[in-house]
mmCIF file of C-alpha atoms in Angstrom:
data_model
loop_
_atom_site.group_PDB
_atom_site.id
_atom_site.type_symbol
_atom_site.label_atom_id
_atom_site.label_comp_id
_atom_site.label_asym_id
_atom_site.label_seq_id
_atom_site.Cartn_x
_atom_site.Cartn_y
_atom_site.Cartn_z
ATOM 1 C CA MET P 112 49.812 212.003 109.772
ATOM 2 C CA ASP P 113 49.598 210.847 106.175
ATOM 3 C CA GLN P 114 46.061 211.399 104.874
ATOM 4 C CA LYS P 115 46.146 208.027 103.099
ATOM 5 C CA ILE P 116 46.674 206.289 106.457
ATOM 6 C CA ILE P 117 43.846 208.295 108.002
ATOM 7 C CA ASN P 118 41.514 207.289 105.152
ATOM 8 C CA ILE P 119 42.432 203.604 105.474
ATOM 9 C CA ARG P 120 41.848 203.700 109.230
ATOM 10 C CA GLN P 121 38.458 205.251 108.653
ATOM 11 C CA ASP P 122 37.645 202.359 106.290
ATOM 12 C CA ILE P 123 38.762 199.923 109.012
ATOM 13 C CA ASP P 124 36.522 201.679 111.547
ATOM 14 C CA THR P 125 33.594 201.367 109.134
ATOM 15 C CA ILE P 126 34.240 197.636 108.715
ATOM 16 C CA ASP P 127 34.480 197.166 112.503
ATOM 17 C CA LYS P 128 31.098 198.844 112.920
ATOM 18 C CA LYS P 129 29.614 196.505 110.337
ATOM 19 C CA ILE P 130 31.094 193.493 112.135
ATOM 20 C CA ILE P 131 29.503 194.544 115.424
ATOM 21 C CA SER P 132 26.169 195.143 113.713
ATOM 22 C CA LEU P 133 26.292 191.714 112.012
ATOM 23 C CA LEU P 134 27.188 190.024 115.333
ATOM 24 C CA GLU P 135 24.174 191.626 116.951
ATOM 25 C CA GLU P 136 21.981 190.407 114.080
ATOM 26 C CA ARG P 137 23.434 186.923 114.515
ATOM 27 C CA ILE P 138 22.566 186.850 118.219
ATOM 28 C CA VAL P 139 18.997 187.858 117.428
ATOM 29 C CA LEU P 140 18.721 184.904 115.068
ATOM 30 C CA VAL P 141 20.318 182.577 117.630
ATOM 31 C CA ASN P 142 17.774 183.631 120.230
ATOM 32 C CA LYS P 143 14.978 182.981 117.764
ATOM 33 C CA ILE P 144 16.290 179.455 117.298
ATOM 34 C CA GLY P 145 16.472 179.039 121.079
ATOM 35 C CA LYS P 146 12.823 179.997 121.422
ATOM 36 C CA LEU P 147 11.806 177.566 118.652
ATOM 37 C CA LYS P 148 13.801 174.770 120.297
ATOM 38 C CA SER P 149 12.105 175.465 123.618
ATOM 39 C CA ALA P 150 8.709 175.360 121.961
ATOM 40 C CA ASN P 151 9.658 172.002 120.422
ATOM 41 C CA GLN P 152 11.011 170.780 123.781
ATOM 42 C CA ASP P 153 14.509 170.482 122.331
ATOM 43 C CA VAL P 154 16.591 170.835 125.504
ATOM 44 C CA SER P 155 19.997 170.440 123.849
ATOM 45 C CA TYR P 156 21.719 173.762 123.326
ATOM 46 C CA ILE P 157 25.042 172.206 122.267
ATOM 47 C CA LYS P 158 25.144 171.185 118.643
ATOM 48 C CA ALA P 159 28.730 169.967 118.251
ATOM 49 C CA ASP P 160 28.118 168.639 114.734
ATOM 50 C CA ARG P 161 26.750 171.999 113.588
ATOM 51 C CA GLU P 162 29.651 173.895 115.201
ATOM 52 C CA TYR P 163 32.220 171.662 113.520
ATOM 53 C CA SER P 164 30.729 171.911 110.029
ATOM 54 C CA MET P 165 30.227 175.681 110.375
ATOM 55 C CA VAL P 166 33.836 176.436 111.386
ATOM 56 C CA ARG P 167 35.225 173.962 108.837
ATOM 57 C CA ASN P 168 33.305 175.735 106.057
ATOM 58 C CA LEU P 169 34.484 179.153 107.219
ATOM 59 C CA ILE P 170 38.103 178.009 107.194
ATOM 60 C CA ARG P 171 37.672 176.806 103.624
ATOM 61 C CA LEU P 172 36.286 180.216 102.611
ATOM 62 C CA SER P 173 39.477 182.067 103.548
ATOM 63 C CA SER P 174 42.698 181.836 101.595
ATOM 64 C CA SER P 175 44.684 184.243 103.783
ATOM 65 C CA ILE P 176 43.505 184.022 107.393
ATOM 66 C CA PRO P 177 45.139 181.145 109.352
ATOM 67 C CA SER P 178 42.713 178.427 110.377
ATOM 68 C CA GLU P 179 43.763 178.820 114.035
ATOM 69 C CA VAL P 180 42.670 182.463 113.970
ATOM 70 C CA ILE P 181 39.296 181.669 112.408
ATOM 71 C CA LEU P 182 38.785 178.847 114.919
ATOM 72 C CA GLN P 183 39.561 181.099 117.899
ATOM 73 C CA ILE P 184 37.326 183.914 116.700
ATOM 74 C CA TRP P 185 34.389 181.594 116.059
ATOM 75 C CA ARG P 186 34.874 179.681 119.284
ATOM 76 C CA ASN P 187 34.199 182.967 121.091
ATOM 77 C CA ILE P 188 31.213 183.767 118.881
ATOM 78 C CA ILE P 189 29.771 180.269 119.317
ATOM 79 C CA SER P 190 30.369 180.321 123.086
ATOM 80 C CA TYR P 191 28.600 183.659 123.399
ATOM 81 C CA SER P 192 25.701 182.329 121.335
ATOM 82 C CA LEU P 193 25.429 179.236 123.528
ATOM 83 C CA TYR P 194 25.522 181.298 126.704
ATOM 84 C CA SER P 195 22.876 183.706 125.422
ATOM 85 C CA GLU P 196 20.652 180.671 124.756
ATOM 86 C CA LYS P 197 21.348 178.823 128.011
ATOM 87 C CA LYS P 198 23.169 180.077 131.102
ATOM 88 C CA TYR P 199 25.357 177.034 131.698
ATOM 89 C CA GLU P 200 28.118 176.440 134.267
ATOM 90 C CA ILE P 201 31.341 174.494 133.784
ATOM 91 C CA PHE P 202 32.620 172.066 136.424
ATOM 92 C CA LEU P 203 36.298 171.211 136.338
ATOM 93 C CA LEU P 204 37.070 167.851 137.963
ATOM 94 C CA GLY P 205 40.458 167.700 139.632
ATOM 95 C CA ASN P 206 42.578 169.062 142.451
ATOM 96 C CA LYS P 207 43.490 172.740 142.959
ATOM 97 C CA GLN P 208 46.663 172.394 140.890
ATOM 98 C CA THR P 209 44.600 171.010 138.022
ATOM 99 C CA PHE P 210 42.161 173.914 138.290
ATOM 100 C CA ASP P 211 44.933 176.495 138.002
ATOM 101 C CA LYS P 212 46.510 174.670 135.044
ATOM 102 C CA VAL P 213 43.371 174.005 132.958
ATOM 103 C CA TYR P 214 41.438 177.213 133.686
ATOM 104 C CA TYR P 215 42.839 179.084 130.723
ATOM 105 C CA LEU P 216 42.195 176.173 128.330
ATOM 106 C CA ILE P 217 38.541 176.274 129.323
ATOM 107 C CA ARG P 218 38.450 180.020 128.737
ATOM 108 C CA ILE P 219 39.987 179.543 125.257
ATOM 109 C CA TYR P 220 37.269 177.085 124.304
ATOM 110 C CA PHE P 221 34.229 178.458 126.160
ATOM 111 C CA SER P 222 35.133 182.171 126.406
ATOM 112 C CA SER P 223 35.059 184.251 129.597
ATOM 113 C CA LEU P 224 31.294 184.111 130.095
ATOM 114 C CA PRO P 225 30.359 180.897 131.946
ATOM 115 C CA GLU P 226 31.201 180.356 135.610
ATOM 116 C CA ILE P 227 33.857 177.702 136.289
ATOM 117 C CA ALA P 228 33.464 175.680 139.443
ATOM 118 C CA HIS P 229 35.995 173.290 140.990
ATOM 119 C CA CYS P 230 34.938 169.706 141.680
ATOM 120 C CA ASP P 231 37.231 167.941 144.151
ATOM 121 C CA PRO P 232 37.204 164.194 143.321
ATOM 122 C CA SER P 233 37.848 163.402 146.991
ATOM 123 C CA ASP P 234 34.349 164.721 147.761
ATOM 124 C CA VAL P 235 31.987 161.754 147.366
ATOM 125 C CA ASN P 236 29.124 164.078 146.437
ATOM 126 C CA TRP P 237 30.973 166.047 143.756
ATOM 127 C CA SER P 238 28.835 164.732 140.899
ATOM 128 C CA ASN P 239 25.556 165.995 142.402
ATOM 129 C CA ALA P 240 26.393 169.588 141.495
ATOM 130 C CA VAL P 241 27.016 168.587 137.893
ATOM 131 C CA ILE P 242 23.854 166.610 137.289
ATOM 132 C CA ASN P 243 21.517 168.957 139.160
ATOM 133 C CA ASN P 244 21.338 171.302 136.159
ATOM 134 C CA PRO P 245 20.837 169.666 132.731
ATOM 135 C CA SER P 246 22.750 172.549 131.095
ATOM 136 C CA ASN P 247 25.952 171.988 133.057
ATOM 137 C CA ILE P 248 29.233 170.945 131.424
ATOM 138 C CA ILE P 249 31.966 168.869 133.062
ATOM 139 C CA VAL P 250 35.646 169.103 132.008
ATOM 140 C CA ALA P 251 38.181 166.508 133.118
ATOM 141 C CA ASP P 252 41.310 164.599 132.244
ATOM 142 C CA ILE P 253 40.552 161.372 130.386
ATOM 143 C CA ASN P 254 42.965 159.666 132.818
ATOM 144 C CA ASP P 255 40.854 160.630 135.827
ATOM 145 C CA ASP P 256 39.119 157.472 137.070
ATOM 146 C CA GLN P 257 36.262 159.500 138.574
ATOM 147 C CA PHE P 258 35.514 161.057 135.176
ATOM 148 C CA ILE P 259 35.224 157.689 133.424
ATOM 149 C CA LYS P 260 33.104 156.235 136.233
ATOM 150 C CA PHE P 261 30.860 159.338 136.090
ATOM 151 C CA LEU P 262 30.298 158.887 132.337
ATOM 152 C CA LYS P 263 29.634 155.156 132.798
ATOM 153 C CA ASP P 264 27.038 155.830 135.506
ATOM 154 C CA ASN P 265 25.464 158.835 133.697
ATOM 155 C CA LEU P 266 25.257 157.758 130.071
ATOM 156 C CA GLN P 267 23.166 160.789 129.126
ATOM 157 C CA PHE P 268 26.393 162.772 129.530
ATOM 158 C CA LYS P 269 28.547 162.467 126.410
ATOM 159 C CA ILE P 270 31.989 163.824 125.579
ATOM 160 C CA PHE P 271 31.522 166.386 122.820
ATOM 161 C CA ALA P 272 34.864 168.256 122.705
ATOM 162 C CA LYS P 273 38.560 167.795 123.268
ATOM 163 C CA LEU P 274 40.302 170.851 124.640
ATOM 164 C CA ASP P 275 43.661 172.147 123.422
ATOM 165 C CA ALA P 276 46.292 169.616 124.456
ATOM 166 C CA ARG P 277 49.193 172.064 124.763
ATOM 167 C CA ILE P 278 49.680 171.324 128.476
ATOM 168 C CA GLY P 279 50.193 167.627 127.802
ATOM 169 C CA GLU P 280 47.169 166.003 129.402
ATOM 170 C CA GLU P 281 44.018 164.986 127.520
ATOM 171 C CA TYR P 282 41.123 167.173 128.727
ATOM 172 C CA TYR P 283 37.592 166.636 127.443
ATOM 173 C CA ALA P 284 34.239 168.330 127.900
ATOM 174 C CA ALA P 285 31.015 166.383 128.454
ATOM 175 C CA ALA P 286 27.360 167.404 128.762
ATOM 176 C CA LYS P 287 23.847 166.087 128.342
ATOM 177 C CA ILE P 288 23.752 165.949 124.537
ATOM 178 C CA PRO P 289 21.843 163.712 122.120
ATOM 179 C CA LEU P 290 23.889 161.380 119.982
ATOM 180 C CA SER P 291 22.540 163.083 116.889
ATOM 181 C CA CYS P 292 24.237 166.355 117.934
ATOM 182 C CA LEU P 293 27.753 164.914 118.313
ATOM 183 C CA ALA P 294 30.483 165.550 115.770
ATOM 184 C CA THR P 295 31.457 161.952 115.088
ATOM 185 C CA THR P 296 34.932 162.285 113.563
ATOM 186 C CA THR P 297 36.480 160.572 116.598
ATOM 187 C CA LYS P 298 34.430 158.231 118.804
ATOM 188 C CA LEU P 299 35.331 157.179 122.307
ATOM 189 C CA PHE P 300 34.150 153.902 123.799
ATOM 190 C CA LEU P 301 34.384 152.218 127.175
ATOM 191 C CA ILE P 302 34.720 148.506 126.572
ATOM 192 C CA LYS P 303 35.725 145.478 128.526
ATOM 193 C CA GLU P 304 39.337 144.549 127.834
ATOM 194 C CA VAL P 305 38.310 141.196 126.375
ATOM 195 C CA SER P 306 36.150 142.974 123.754
ATOM 196 C CA ARG P 307 38.950 145.002 122.174
ATOM 197 C CA ASN P 308 39.155 145.152 118.366
ATOM 198 C CA LYS P 309 42.585 145.052 116.754
ATOM 199 C CA ASN P 310 42.101 148.495 115.207
ATOM 200 C CA ASP P 311 41.155 150.189 118.460
ATOM 201 C CA LYS P 312 43.531 152.863 119.757
ATOM 202 C CA ILE P 313 43.795 152.479 123.509
ATOM 203 C CA LEU P 314 43.677 155.779 125.380
ATOM 204 C CA ARG P 315 43.771 154.256 128.842
ATOM 205 C CA ARG P 316 42.994 151.241 131.038
ATOM 206 C CA ILE P 317 40.758 151.320 134.082
ATOM 207 C CA THR P 318 39.425 148.802 136.596
ATOM 208 C CA ILE P 319 35.841 149.327 137.745
ATOM 209 C CA GLY P 320 34.735 146.874 140.403
ATOM 210 C CA ASP P 321 36.163 143.520 139.375
ATOM 211 C CA GLU P 322 36.160 144.307 135.625
ATOM 212 C CA LYS P 323 39.024 145.586 133.503
ATOM 213 C CA TYR P 324 38.022 148.195 130.920
ATOM 214 C CA LEU P 325 39.614 150.118 128.113
ATOM 215 C CA VAL P 326 38.868 153.621 126.854
ATOM 216 C CA VAL P 327 39.432 153.415 123.098
ATOM 217 C CA ASN P 328 39.109 155.335 119.853
ATOM 218 C CA GLY P 329 37.158 153.223 117.392
ATOM 219 C CA GLU P 330 34.588 153.289 114.619
ATOM 220 C CA SER P 331 31.861 151.364 116.397
ATOM 221 C CA HIS P 332 31.334 148.725 119.046
ATOM 222 C CA ASN P 333 28.468 146.305 119.535
ATOM 223 C CA VAL P 334 29.497 145.936 123.160
ATOM 224 C CA GLY P 335 30.473 148.544 125.705
ATOM 225 C CA ALA P 336 29.355 152.156 126.006
ATOM 226 C CA LEU P 337 29.803 155.163 123.740
ATOM 227 C CA LEU P 338 31.420 157.815 125.947
ATOM 228 C CA GLY P 339 31.084 160.447 123.270
ATOM 229 C CA ALA P 340 32.546 161.801 120.060
ATOM 230 C CA TYR P 341 34.317 164.924 118.923
ATOM 231 C CA ALA P 342 36.026 166.547 115.940
ATOM 232 C CA THR P 343 39.216 168.552 115.600
ATOM 233 C CA LEU P 344 40.088 171.040 112.885
#
């Protein structure tokens, strides 16, 4: 083999070793932050606003690496950091066909580490498993009535991320997260149909009890409930 190729490969191996070493240093720092947050009784391990600004800045630093590649690499790094701080579980709301279809999207966003459990919406007690652990995450289609009703009844749960929409449906992730930790590029509200603003983008309609509601994208609403907020790169 050409000696020049051998030398270049050795340089690549050296860089790879440095990357692993730096990742290990990063996890040590993440764990230090986790301990400080526990001491300060900060129970929120998801900082969607921090994640968004961090990845956005990294994309701006590179002039040659595609943004999709940087995003995918750092989603795995961030997911591992989150999981090392808090052993969370993901609950996917939907039927068995939904589980098989969305499973890989969850893995793309949250890596292979967390357990993924199936919540059957026909089970009246499905939400108990989600709310029993404050670290749990729920993933569901925005068009699933049970998901919207769950968010309405459990306002401490907020949508913080939109998963890759390549399969067509609109799947979102929600968890117990303070408003201050949301990335607020796009806000989602549940409002009564009569309260709609002309600039609202309607994602869906839903009837809860005798009331007709809308799930909308909007800047702000004095009426209705903030279901969450997220940012896309």
